[in-house]
PDB file of C-alpha atoms and ligand atoms in Angstrom:
ATOM      1  CA  MET A   1     113.134  63.401  75.021  1.00  0.00           C
ATOM      2  CA  GLU A   2     115.749  63.300  77.877  1.00  0.00           C
ATOM      3  CA  GLN A   3     112.869  63.155  80.444  1.00  0.00           C
ATOM      4  CA  LEU A   4     112.208  58.831  81.140  1.00  0.00           C
ATOM      5  CA  ALA A   5     111.246  58.692  84.483  1.00  0.00           C
ATOM      6  CA  GLY A   6     107.302  58.876  85.326  1.00  0.00           C
ATOM      7  CA  HIS A   7     106.851  58.912  81.238  1.00  0.00           C
ATOM      8  CA  THR A   8     105.097  55.537  78.773  1.00  0.00           C
ATOM      9  CA  ALA A   9     106.435  53.786  77.001  1.00  0.00           C
ATOM     10  CA  VAL A  10     104.039  50.969  73.780  1.00  0.00           C
ATOM     11  CA  ILE A  11     107.347  48.851  72.393  1.00  0.00           C
ATOM     12  CA  THR A  12     105.104  46.122  69.562  1.00  0.00           C
ATOM     13  CA  GLY A  13     107.138  43.204  69.390  1.00  0.00           C
ATOM     14  CA  GLY A  14     107.564  43.323  73.070  1.00  0.00           C
ATOM     15  CA  ALA A  15     107.670  40.098  73.540  1.00  0.00           C
ATOM     16  CA  SER A  16     110.477  38.999  72.351  1.00  0.00           C
ATOM     17  CA  GLY A  17     113.780  39.710  71.737  1.00  0.00           C
ATOM     18  CA  ILE A  18     115.313  43.538  70.189  1.00  0.00           C
ATOM     19  CA  GLY A  19     111.805  44.785  71.914  1.00  0.00           C
ATOM     20  CA  LEU A  20     112.195  42.872  75.095  1.00  0.00           C
ATOM     21  CA  ALA A  21     115.300  44.975  75.506  1.00  0.00           C
ATOM     22  CA  MET A  22     114.231  47.928  75.045  1.00  0.00           C
ATOM     23  CA  ALA A  23     111.265  47.231  77.897  1.00  0.00           C
ATOM     24  CA  HIS A  24     113.812  46.058  80.331  1.00  0.00           C
ATOM     25  CA  ARG A  25     115.594  49.018  79.400  1.00  0.00           C
ATOM     26  CA  PHE A  26     113.537  51.623  79.849  1.00  0.00           C
ATOM     27  CA  GLY A  27     111.696  49.917  83.061  1.00  0.00           C
ATOM     28  CA  ALA A  28     115.362  50.612  83.760  1.00  0.00           C
ATOM     29  CA  GLU A  29     114.835  54.041  82.915  1.00  0.00           C
ATOM     30  CA  GLY A  30     111.694  54.486  85.869  1.00  0.00           C
ATOM     31  CA  MET A  31     109.341  53.786  82.728  1.00  0.00           C
ATOM     32  CA  LYS A  32     105.590  52.728  82.073  1.00  0.00           C
ATOM     33  CA  LEU A  33     104.962  50.116  79.747  1.00  0.00           C
ATOM     34  CA  MET A  34     103.141  48.794  76.804  1.00  0.00           C
ATOM     35  CA  LEU A  35     103.995  46.024  75.514  1.00  0.00           C
ATOM     36  CA  ALA A  36     101.649  44.853  72.100  1.00  0.00           C
ATOM     37  CA  ASP A  37     102.736  41.217  70.443  1.00  0.00           C
ATOM     38  CA  ILE A  38     101.224  38.856  68.469  1.00  0.00           C
ATOM     39  CA  GLU A  39     102.301  35.613  71.377  1.00  0.00           C
ATOM     40  CA  VAL A  40     100.350  35.318  73.401  1.00  0.00           C
ATOM     41  CA  GLY A  41     102.564  33.250  76.070  1.00  0.00           C
ATOM     42  CA  PRO A  42     105.900  34.660  75.399  1.00  0.00           C
ATOM     43  CA  LEU A  43     103.830  38.218  75.961  1.00  0.00           C
ATOM     44  CA  ALA A  44     102.781  37.333  79.106  1.00  0.00           C
ATOM     45  CA  GLY A  45     105.742  35.572  80.237  1.00  0.00           C
ATOM     46  CA  ALA A  46     108.101  39.259  79.893  1.00  0.00           C
ATOM     47  CA  VAL A  47     104.906  40.954  81.455  1.00  0.00           C
ATOM     48  CA  GLU A  48     105.293  38.614  84.256  1.00  0.00           C
ATOM     49  CA  ALA A  49     109.680  38.629  83.880  1.00  0.00           C
ATOM     50  CA  LEU A  50     109.211  43.128  83.643  1.00  0.00           C
ATOM     51  CA  ARG A  51     106.810  42.445  87.168  1.00  0.00           C
ATOM     52  CA  ALA A  52     109.475  40.919  89.395  1.00  0.00           C
ATOM     53  CA  ASP A  53     112.290  42.919  88.496  1.00  0.00           C
ATOM     54  CA  GLY A  54     108.834  45.726  90.030  1.00  0.00           C
ATOM     55  CA  TYR A  55     108.233  47.812  87.159  1.00  0.00           C
ATOM     56  CA  GLU A  56     105.426  49.173  85.161  1.00  0.00           C
ATOM     57  CA  VAL A  57     104.066  47.168  82.656  1.00  0.00           C
ATOM     58  CA  GLU A  58     100.505  46.436  81.467  1.00  0.00           C
ATOM     59  CA  SER A  59     100.268  43.739  77.435  1.00  0.00           C
ATOM     60  CA  PHE A  60      98.627  43.550  74.322  1.00  0.00           C
ATOM     61  CA  GLU A  61      97.489  40.767  72.152  1.00  0.00           C
ATOM     62  CA  PHE A  62      98.109  42.473  68.872  1.00  0.00           C
ATOM     63  CA  ASP A  63      98.319  41.553  64.954  1.00  0.00           C
ATOM     64  CA  VAL A  64     100.469  44.227  63.637  1.00  0.00           C
ATOM     65  CA  ARG A  65      98.877  43.972  60.078  1.00  0.00           C
ATOM     66  CA  GLU A  66      95.705  45.327  60.732  1.00  0.00           C
ATOM     67  CA  LEU A  67      94.268  48.918  61.362  1.00  0.00           C
ATOM     68  CA  ASP A  68      91.353  48.542  64.106  1.00  0.00           C
ATOM     69  CA  GLN A  69      94.109  46.627  66.634  1.00  0.00           C
ATOM     70  CA  VAL A  70      97.078  49.821  66.404  1.00  0.00           C
ATOM     71  CA  ARG A  71      93.510  51.765  66.503  1.00  0.00           C
ATOM     72  CA  ALA A  72      92.753  49.925  69.998  1.00  0.00           C
ATOM     73  CA  LEU A  73      96.107  49.428  71.407  1.00  0.00           C
ATOM     74  CA  GLU A  74      97.228  53.145  71.310  1.00  0.00           C
ATOM     75  CA  ALA A  75      93.267  53.412  73.100  1.00  0.00           C
ATOM     76  CA  ALA A  76      94.112  51.049  75.358  1.00  0.00           C
ATOM     77  CA  ALA A  77      97.880  52.331  76.347  1.00  0.00           C
ATOM     78  CA  ARG A  78      95.881  56.247  76.749  1.00  0.00           C
ATOM     79  CA  GLU A  79      93.991  54.580  78.821  1.00  0.00           C
ATOM     80  CA  ARG A  80      95.576  53.164  81.508  1.00  0.00           C
ATOM     81  CA  PHE A  81      98.520  55.912  81.635  1.00  0.00           C
ATOM     82  CA  GLY A  82      97.359  58.605  79.888  1.00  0.00           C
ATOM     83  CA  ASN A  83      99.941  60.647  77.447  1.00  0.00           C
ATOM     84  CA  ILE A  84     102.368  58.727  75.220  1.00  0.00           C
ATOM     85  CA  HIS A  85     105.770  59.399  75.390  1.00  0.00           C
ATOM     86  CA  LEU A  86     107.763  57.258  73.491  1.00  0.00           C
ATOM     87  CA  LEU A  87     106.715  54.786  70.733  1.00  0.00           C
ATOM     88  CA  CYS A  88     108.422  51.507  69.474  1.00  0.00           C
ATOM     89  CA  ASN A  89     107.114  50.293  66.012  1.00  0.00           C
ATOM     90  CA  ASN A  90     109.691  46.816  67.269  1.00  0.00           C
ATOM     91  CA  ALA A  91     107.166  44.378  65.428  1.00  0.00           C
ATOM     92  CA  GLY A  92     108.686  42.174  62.112  1.00  0.00           C
ATOM     93  CA  VAL A  93     109.208  38.764  61.315  1.00  0.00           C
ATOM     94  CA  GLY A  94     113.103  37.250  58.570  1.00  0.00           C
ATOM     95  CA  ALA A  95     111.616  36.382  55.593  1.00  0.00           C
ATOM     96  CA  GLY A  96     113.806  35.084  52.569  1.00  0.00           C
ATOM     97  CA  GLY A  97     112.267  35.222  49.082  1.00  0.00           C
ATOM     98  CA  GLN A  98     113.138  36.138  45.507  1.00  0.00           C
ATOM     99  CA  VAL A  99     112.485  38.628  42.993  1.00  0.00           C
ATOM    100  CA  ALA A 100     111.510  36.244  40.633  1.00  0.00           C
ATOM    101  CA  GLY A 101     108.464  34.199  40.160  1.00  0.00           C
ATOM    102  CA  LEU A 102     104.512  33.833  41.878  1.00  0.00           C
ATOM    103  CA  ASP A 103     105.014  32.065  44.224  1.00  0.00           C
ATOM    104  CA  ASP A 104     105.665  33.376  47.446  1.00  0.00           C
ATOM    105  CA  ILE A 105     103.015  36.552  46.270  1.00  0.00           C
ATOM    106  CA  GLU A 106     101.172  36.294  49.591  1.00  0.00           C
ATOM    107  CA  ARG A 107     104.447  35.531  51.738  1.00  0.00           C
ATOM    108  CA  TRP A 108     106.131  38.196  50.786  1.00  0.00           C
ATOM    109  CA  ARG A 109     102.712  40.270  51.919  1.00  0.00           C
ATOM    110  CA  TRP A 110     102.754  39.199  54.820  1.00  0.00           C
ATOM    111  CA  THR A 111     106.633  40.353  55.471  1.00  0.00           C
ATOM    112  CA  ILE A 112     105.217  44.011  53.986  1.00  0.00           C
ATOM    113  CA  ASP A 113     102.143  43.919  56.045  1.00  0.00           C
ATOM    114  CA  ILE A 114     104.583  43.034  59.099  1.00  0.00           C
ATOM    115  CA  ASN A 115     107.871  45.606  58.726  1.00  0.00           C
ATOM    116  CA  LEU A 116     106.200  48.084  56.364  1.00  0.00           C
ATOM    117  CA  TRP A 117     102.786  48.636  57.033  1.00  0.00           C
ATOM    118  CA  GLY A 118     102.735  47.966  60.589  1.00  0.00           C
ATOM    119  CA  VAL A 119     105.107  51.587  61.139  1.00  0.00           C
ATOM    120  CA  ILE A 120     103.143  52.959  59.100  1.00  0.00           C
ATOM    121  CA  TYR A 121      99.553  51.450  61.661  1.00  0.00           C
ATOM    122  CA  GLY A 122     101.803  53.057  64.304  1.00  0.00           C
ATOM    123  CA  CYS A 123     102.929  56.622  63.714  1.00  0.00           C
ATOM    124  CA  LYS A 124      99.829  57.680  61.598  1.00  0.00           C
ATOM    125  CA  THR A 125      97.859  56.415  64.840  1.00  0.00           C
ATOM    126  CA  PHE A 126      99.998  57.318  67.086  1.00  0.00           C
ATOM    127  CA  LEU A 127     101.634  61.042  65.768  1.00  0.00           C
ATOM    128  CA  PRO A 128      98.448  62.703  66.509  1.00  0.00           C
ATOM    129  CA  GLY A 129      97.761  62.053  70.107  1.00  0.00           C
ATOM    130  CA  MET A 130     101.613  62.262  70.909  1.00  0.00           C
ATOM    131  CA  ILE A 131     101.410  65.772  68.933  1.00  0.00           C
ATOM    132  CA  ALA A 132      98.646  67.458  70.368  1.00  0.00           C
ATOM    133  CA  GLN A 133      99.662  66.604  73.913  1.00  0.00           C
ATOM    134  CA  GLY A 134     102.474  68.991  73.049  1.00  0.00           C
ATOM    135  CA  GLU A 135     105.169  67.535  75.716  1.00  0.00           C
ATOM    136  CA  PRO A 136     108.498  66.187  74.289  1.00  0.00           C
ATOM    137  CA  ALA A 137     107.831  63.005  72.698  1.00  0.00           C
ATOM    138  CA  HIS A 138     110.394  60.224  70.707  1.00  0.00           C
ATOM    139  CA  ILE A 139     109.486  57.414  68.235  1.00  0.00           C
ATOM    140  CA  VAL A 140     111.789  54.572  67.524  1.00  0.00           C
ATOM    141  CA  ASN A 141     111.065  52.765  63.813  1.00  0.00           C
ATOM    142  CA  THR A 142     112.680  49.504  64.058  1.00  0.00           C
ATOM    143  CA  ALA A 143     115.028  48.896  60.150  1.00  0.00           C
ATOM    144  CA  SER A 144     117.587  47.202  59.874  1.00  0.00           C
ATOM    145  CA  MET A 145     121.210  47.697  58.311  1.00  0.00           C
ATOM    146  CA  ALA A 146     118.391  45.608  55.066  1.00  0.00           C
ATOM    147  CA  GLY A 147     117.167  49.317  55.245  1.00  0.00           C
ATOM    148  CA  HIS A 148     120.763  50.780  53.084  1.00  0.00           C
ATOM    149  CA  LEU A 149     122.220  47.095  51.866  1.00  0.00           C
ATOM    150  CA  ALA A 150     119.606  44.737  50.346  1.00  0.00           C
ATOM    151  CA  ASN A 151     121.474  41.537  50.208  1.00  0.00           C
ATOM    152  CA  ALA A 152     120.279  38.459  47.482  1.00  0.00           C
ATOM    153  CA  PHE A 153     117.508  36.229  47.884  1.00  0.00           C
ATOM    154  CA  MET A 154     115.906  39.021  51.018  1.00  0.00           C
ATOM    155  CA  GLY A 155     113.410  40.224  47.973  1.00  0.00           C
ATOM    156  CA  ALA A 156     110.566  41.565  50.875  1.00  0.00           C
ATOM    157  CA  TYR A 157     111.941  42.382  53.394  1.00  0.00           C
ATOM    158  CA  ASN A 158     115.072  45.025  51.596  1.00  0.00           C
ATOM    159  CA  VAL A 159     111.835  46.246  50.946  1.00  0.00           C
ATOM    160  CA  SER A 160     110.525  46.381  54.075  1.00  0.00           C
ATOM    161  CA  LYS A 161     113.727  47.549  56.013  1.00  0.00           C
ATOM    162  CA  TYR A 162     113.993  50.606  53.665  1.00  0.00           C
ATOM    163  CA  GLY A 163     110.714  51.768  53.214  1.00  0.00           C
ATOM    164  CA  VAL A 164     110.956  52.185  56.990  1.00  0.00           C
ATOM    165  CA  VAL A 165     114.115  54.255  56.763  1.00  0.00           C
ATOM    166  CA  ALA A 166     112.559  56.433  54.418  1.00  0.00           C
ATOM    167  CA  LEU A 167     108.944  56.332  56.250  1.00  0.00           C
ATOM    168  CA  SER A 168     111.307  57.521  59.350  1.00  0.00           C
ATOM    169  CA  GLU A 169     113.568  60.414  57.456  1.00  0.00           C
ATOM    170  CA  THR A 170     109.725  61.936  55.862  1.00  0.00           C
ATOM    171  CA  LEU A 171     108.563  61.486  59.718  1.00  0.00           C
ATOM    172  CA  SER A 172     111.247  63.461  60.893  1.00  0.00           C
ATOM    173  CA  ARG A 173     111.631  66.695  58.302  1.00  0.00           C
ATOM    174  CA  GLU A 174     108.160  66.300  58.700  1.00  0.00           C
ATOM    175  CA  MET A 175     108.078  66.983  62.514  1.00  0.00           C
ATOM    176  CA  GLN A 176     111.387  69.672  62.393  1.00  0.00           C
ATOM    177  CA  VAL A 177     109.049  71.589  59.356  1.00  0.00           C
ATOM    178  CA  ALA A 178     105.936  71.425  61.807  1.00  0.00           C
ATOM    179  CA  GLY A 179     108.038  72.239  64.908  1.00  0.00           C
ATOM    180  CA  ASN A 180     106.256  69.682  66.106  1.00  0.00           C
ATOM    181  CA  SER A 181     107.740  68.230  70.313  1.00  0.00           C
ATOM    182  CA  VAL A 182     108.221  64.510  68.824  1.00  0.00           C
ATOM    183  CA  GLY A 183     111.912  63.490  67.632  1.00  0.00           C
ATOM    184  CA  VAL A 184     112.551  60.330  65.582  1.00  0.00           C
ATOM    185  CA  SER A 185     114.692  57.770  65.624  1.00  0.00           C
ATOM    186  CA  VAL A 186     115.331  54.588  62.796  1.00  0.00           C
ATOM    187  CA  LEU A 187     116.736  51.735  64.092  1.00  0.00           C
ATOM    188  CA  CYS A 188     119.420  49.988  62.005  1.00  0.00           C
ATOM    189  CA  PRO A 189     121.049  47.187  62.975  1.00  0.00           C
ATOM    190  CA  ALA A 190     122.809  43.800  61.514  1.00  0.00           C
ATOM    191  CA  PHE A 191     122.620  40.039  63.489  1.00  0.00           C
ATOM    192  CA  VAL A 192     120.920  39.830  66.917  1.00  0.00           C
ATOM    193  CA  GLN A 193     120.455  37.325  69.439  1.00  0.00           C
ATOM    194  CA  THR A 194     117.312  36.810  69.072  1.00  0.00           C
ATOM    195  CA  GLY A 195     114.163  34.745  66.945  1.00  0.00           C
ATOM    196  CA  ILE A 196     113.951  36.682  63.895  1.00  0.00           C
ATOM    197  CA  ALA A 197     115.316  33.463  62.137  1.00  0.00           C
ATOM    198  CA  ASP A 198     112.603  31.965  63.422  1.00  0.00           C
ATOM    199  CA  SER A 199     109.433  33.877  62.527  1.00  0.00           C
ATOM    200  CA  ALA A 200     108.131  30.846  60.364  1.00  0.00           C
ATOM    201  CA  ARG A 201     106.790  30.298  64.627  1.00  0.00           C
ATOM    202  CA  ASN A 202     104.107  33.743  63.314  1.00  0.00           C
ATOM    203  CA  LEU A 203     102.771  32.632  59.886  1.00  0.00           C
ATOM    204  CA  PRO A 204      99.512  31.829  59.183  1.00  0.00           C
ATOM    205  CA  ALA A 205      98.922  28.633  58.751  1.00  0.00           C
ATOM    206  CA  GLU A 206      97.563  28.571  54.690  1.00  0.00           C
ATOM    207  CA  LEU A 207     101.355  30.000  54.950  1.00  0.00           C
ATOM    208  CA  HIS A 208     103.127  27.735  55.226  1.00  0.00           C
ATOM    209  CA  VAL A 209     105.079  25.510  52.904  1.00  0.00           C
ATOM    210  CA  GLU A 210     106.632  22.641  52.839  1.00  0.00           C
ATOM    211  CA  PRO A 211     110.838  24.258  53.319  1.00  0.00           C
ATOM    212  CA  THR A 212     112.740  23.821  50.191  1.00  0.00           C
ATOM    213  CA  GLU A 213     117.256  22.131  50.591  1.00  0.00           C
ATOM    214  CA  GLU A 214     117.914  25.428  49.268  1.00  0.00           C
ATOM    215  CA  GLY A 215     115.621  26.883  52.079  1.00  0.00           C
ATOM    216  CA  GLU A 216     116.976  24.686  54.322  1.00  0.00           C
ATOM    217  CA  ALA A 217     120.884  25.662  53.782  1.00  0.00           C
ATOM    218  CA  MET A 218     119.692  29.165  53.589  1.00  0.00           C
ATOM    219  CA  LYS A 219     117.203  29.197  57.147  1.00  0.00           C
ATOM    220  CA  GLN A 220     121.349  26.974  59.203  1.00  0.00           C
ATOM    221  CA  ILE A 221     123.117  29.904  57.447  1.00  0.00           C
ATOM    222  CA  MET A 222     120.857  33.068  59.404  1.00  0.00           C
ATOM    223  CA  ASP A 223     120.745  30.871  63.115  1.00  0.00           C
ATOM    224  CA  ALA A 224     124.489  30.774  62.429  1.00  0.00           C
ATOM    225  CA  LEU A 225     124.522  35.128  61.114  1.00  0.00           C
ATOM    226  CA  VAL A 226     121.324  35.670  64.237  1.00  0.00           C
ATOM    227  CA  ALA A 227     123.266  32.989  66.829  1.00  0.00           C
ATOM    228  CA  GLY A 228     127.326  34.999  66.692  1.00  0.00           C
ATOM    229  CA  GLY A 229     124.979  38.233  66.214  1.00  0.00           C
ATOM    230  CA  MET A 230     125.461  41.125  68.869  1.00  0.00           C
ATOM    231  CA  GLU A 231     123.139  40.623  72.349  1.00  0.00           C
ATOM    232  CA  THR A 232     120.112  42.441  72.432  1.00  0.00           C
ATOM    233  CA  HIS A 233     121.243  44.648  75.702  1.00  0.00           C
ATOM    234  CA  VAL A 234     123.156  45.942  73.658  1.00  0.00           C
ATOM    235  CA  VAL A 235     120.893  47.471  70.942  1.00  0.00           C
ATOM    236  CA  ALA A 236     118.366  48.369  73.841  1.00  0.00           C
ATOM    237  CA  ASP A 237     121.334  50.661  75.515  1.00  0.00           C
ATOM    238  CA  ALA A 238     121.564  51.907  71.912  1.00  0.00           C
ATOM    239  CA  VAL A 239     117.968  53.055  71.398  1.00  0.00           C
ATOM    240  CA  CYS A 240     117.847  54.389  75.131  1.00  0.00           C
ATOM    241  CA  ASP A 241     121.283  56.822  74.071  1.00  0.00           C
ATOM    242  CA  ALA A 242     120.035  57.801  71.051  1.00  0.00           C
ATOM    243  CA  VAL A 243     115.730  58.240  71.870  1.00  0.00           C
ATOM    244  CA  ILE A 244     117.200  61.337  75.339  1.00  0.00           C
ATOM    245  CA  ASN A 245     119.674  62.827  72.667  1.00  0.00           C
ATOM    246  CA  ASN A 246     117.359  62.662  69.719  1.00  0.00           C
ATOM    247  CA  ASN A 247     119.898  61.240  67.624  1.00  0.00           C
ATOM    248  CA  PHE A 248     118.112  60.040  64.174  1.00  0.00           C
ATOM    249  CA  TRP A 249     120.975  57.294  63.313  1.00  0.00           C
ATOM    250  CA  ILE A 250     121.513  54.271  65.470  1.00  0.00           C
ATOM    251  CA  LEU A 251     123.907  52.733  63.697  1.00  0.00           C
ATOM    252  CA  THR A 252     124.046  49.443  65.781  1.00  0.00           C
ATOM    253  CA  HIS A 253     127.567  48.029  64.443  1.00  0.00           C
ATOM    254  CA  ASP A 254     129.564  49.786  63.181  1.00  0.00           C
ATOM    255  CA  ASP A 255     131.209  46.863  60.661  1.00  0.00           C
ATOM    256  CA  SER A 256     128.083  47.522  58.004  1.00  0.00           C
ATOM    257  CA  LYS A 257     129.447  51.197  57.691  1.00  0.00           C
ATOM    258  CA  PRO A 258     131.245  50.586  55.364  1.00  0.00           C
ATOM    259  CA  ALA A 259     129.186  49.053  52.964  1.00  0.00           C
ATOM    260  CA  ILE A 260     126.225  51.807  53.338  1.00  0.00           C
ATOM    261  CA  MET A 261     130.506  54.101  52.488  1.00  0.00           C
ATOM    262  CA  SER A 262     130.519  51.180  49.201  1.00  0.00           C
ATOM    263  CA  ARG A 263     126.931  51.504  47.751  1.00  0.00           C
ATOM    264  CA  ALA A 264     126.811  55.073  48.586  1.00  0.00           C
ATOM    265  CA  ASP A 265     130.485  55.615  45.779  1.00  0.00           C
ATOM    266  CA  ASP A 266     129.093  52.932  43.695  1.00  0.00           C
ATOM    267  CA  ILE A 267     125.712  55.064  43.199  1.00  0.00           C
ATOM    268  CA  ILE A 268     127.286  58.096  42.586  1.00  0.00           C
ATOM    269  CA  SER A 269     130.435  56.723  40.272  1.00  0.00           C
ATOM    270  CA  ASN A 270     127.443  54.589  38.105  1.00  0.00           C
ATOM    271  CA  VAL A 271     128.972  50.929  39.718  1.00  0.00           C
ATOM    272  CA  ASN A 272     126.358  47.856  39.302  1.00  0.00           C
ATOM    273  CA  PRO A 273     125.389  45.964  42.153  1.00  0.00           C
ATOM    274  CA  VAL A 274     127.361  42.775  43.120  1.00  0.00           C
ATOM    275  CA  PRO A 275     125.938  40.111  45.400  1.00  0.00           C
ATOM    276  CA  TYR A 276     127.583  39.948  49.037  1.00  0.00           C
ATOM    277  CA  MET A 277     126.020  38.096  52.284  1.00  0.00           C
ATOM    278  CA  GLY A 278     126.981  40.522  55.185  1.00  0.00           C
ATOM    279  CA  GLY A 279     124.538  42.422  58.013  1.00  0.00           C
TER     280      GLY A 279
HETATM  281  N1  NAD B 301     118.326  40.444  65.255  1.00  0.00           N
HETATM  282  C1  NAD B 301     118.450  40.123  63.929  1.00  0.00           C
HETATM  283  O1  NAD B 301     119.389  40.158  63.877  1.00  0.00           O
HETATM  284  C2  NAD B 301     117.589  42.043  63.323  1.00  0.00           C
HETATM  285  C3  NAD B 301     118.150  42.653  63.065  1.00  0.00           C
HETATM  286  C4  NAD B 301     118.138  43.762  61.978  1.00  0.00           C
HETATM  287  C5  NAD B 301     116.926  43.924  62.177  1.00  0.00           C
HETATM  288  N2  NAD B 301     116.107  42.912  63.135  1.00  0.00           N
HETATM  289  C6  NAD B 301     114.354  43.263  63.461  1.00  0.00           C
HETATM  290  O2  NAD B 301     114.297  43.643  64.968  1.00  0.00           O
HETATM  291  C7  NAD B 301     112.570  43.598  64.852  1.00  0.00           C
HETATM  292  C8  NAD B 301     112.590  42.544  66.790  1.00  0.00           C
HETATM  293  O3  NAD B 301     112.708  41.216  65.771  1.00  0.00           O
HETATM  294  P1  NAD B 301     113.157  40.047  67.307  1.00  0.00           P
HETATM  295  O4  NAD B 301     115.244  40.763  66.047  1.00  0.00           O
HETATM  296  O5  NAD B 301     113.925  41.331  68.246  1.00  0.00           O
HETATM  297  O6  NAD B 301     112.825  39.336  66.875  1.00  0.00           O
HETATM  298  P2  NAD B 301     111.816  38.695  66.945  1.00  0.00           P
HETATM  299  O7  NAD B 301     111.566  36.864  66.594  1.00  0.00           O
HETATM  300  O8  NAD B 301     112.703  37.976  68.203  1.00  0.00           O
HETATM  301  O9  NAD B 301     110.794  39.218  67.587  1.00  0.00           O
HETATM  302  C9  NAD B 301     109.624  39.908  66.817  1.00  0.00           C
HETATM  303  C10 NAD B 301     108.539  39.876  67.638  1.00  0.00           C
HETATM  304  O10 NAD B 301     107.242  40.739  67.179  1.00  0.00           O
HETATM  305  C11 NAD B 301     106.819  40.098  66.928  1.00  0.00           C
HETATM  306  N3  NAD B 301     105.541  39.970  65.950  1.00  0.00           N
HETATM  307  C12 NAD B 301     105.996  39.380  64.760  1.00  0.00           C
HETATM  308  N4  NAD B 301     104.570  39.369  64.247  1.00  0.00           N
HETATM  309  C13 NAD B 301     104.094  40.168  65.369  1.00  0.00           C
HETATM  310  C14 NAD B 301     102.205  41.023  64.039  1.00  0.00           C
HETATM  311  N5  NAD B 301     101.922  40.234  63.173  1.00  0.00           N
HETATM  312  N6  NAD B 301     101.932  41.234  65.281  1.00  0.00           N
HETATM  313  C15 NAD B 301     102.091  41.847  65.722  1.00  0.00           C
HETATM  314  N7  NAD B 301     103.732  41.175  66.712  1.00  0.00           N
HETATM  315  C16 NAD B 301     104.835  40.451  66.285  1.00  0.00           C
HETATM  316  C17 NAD B 301     106.217  38.810  68.097  1.00  0.00           C
HETATM  317  O11 NAD B 301     105.765  37.944  68.491  1.00  0.00           O
HETATM  318  C18 NAD B 301     107.911  38.395  68.312  1.00  0.00           C
HETATM  319  O12 NAD B 301     107.693  38.916  69.635  1.00  0.00           O
HETATM  320  C19 NAD B 301     112.136  43.534  63.815  1.00  0.00           C
HETATM  321  O13 NAD B 301     111.514  44.123  63.356  1.00  0.00           O
HETATM  322  C20 NAD B 301     113.980  42.962  62.943  1.00  0.00           C
HETATM  323  O14 NAD B 301     113.315  42.904  61.286  1.00  0.00           O
HETATM  324  C21 NAD B 301     116.272  42.248  64.059  1.00  0.00           C
END
């Protein structure tokens, strides 16, 4: 989608982190912005900062887990700005969780509801209108390197992000088969400096548990990895380039690519997975 200026972008999880950086970048390209998020305070702050930079921006408070709220977002964006040209399905949470045991089953559900069902709802809700417009349009789904490499103790997150990669590949092929003018990209970063390690701030009260020693240790590792991660504006620049050039894969971290190659080699060589830590 070469033409950005004057067109409309809807960004979920737009109140902070990668979503907010995308809003700044697409605002700078002259796009009209609809930011949607569950966090009211940061959303208001984001809108204020973007308007101060001279961008046309509206906000929508919603929970991406709820289909009727995603539909209301689509209607609100269309009513305010007309045709929607760019949808960034980006809202997400980082959450650990091992596979064995039923204690954390509802936290698994919360993670997958946001990270995977939220993206499915976004695609299924927005696509009919974006296709019917008949104008160049684009969808960016935020996955992760965890959509290619499944670290231990990150089960629900890995499952959700592999799902987003699969959904995006499927959608890209479907759009080509149908000859539609909607491009698709999947964003797969390793660590980025955002609030992801504090995702539990949005956990429903009934799902809160006292942190265990193991959980605290894991949190400290995540804090350090995220703090040492890529700056958000670098990710946003890569997303913008991919939208303009219609690139499907957005792999922001070159140092993670060999691990994808190794995994592919392991699969075809019938080598069993071994534990590792990395992006
Ligand atoms: N930061 C990283 O290291 C990293 C790496 C790979 C992928 N990602 C992905 O990037 C995306 C953005 O995360 P981030 O790193 O910017 O973290 P972040 O916490 O800074 O931003 C996530 C945003 O999503 C919003 N959100 C959470 N639950 C929501 C819900 N139910 N409904 C609506 N909005 C909700 C949050 O309020 C927040 O504004 C996520 O999908 C995440 O999985 C992040």
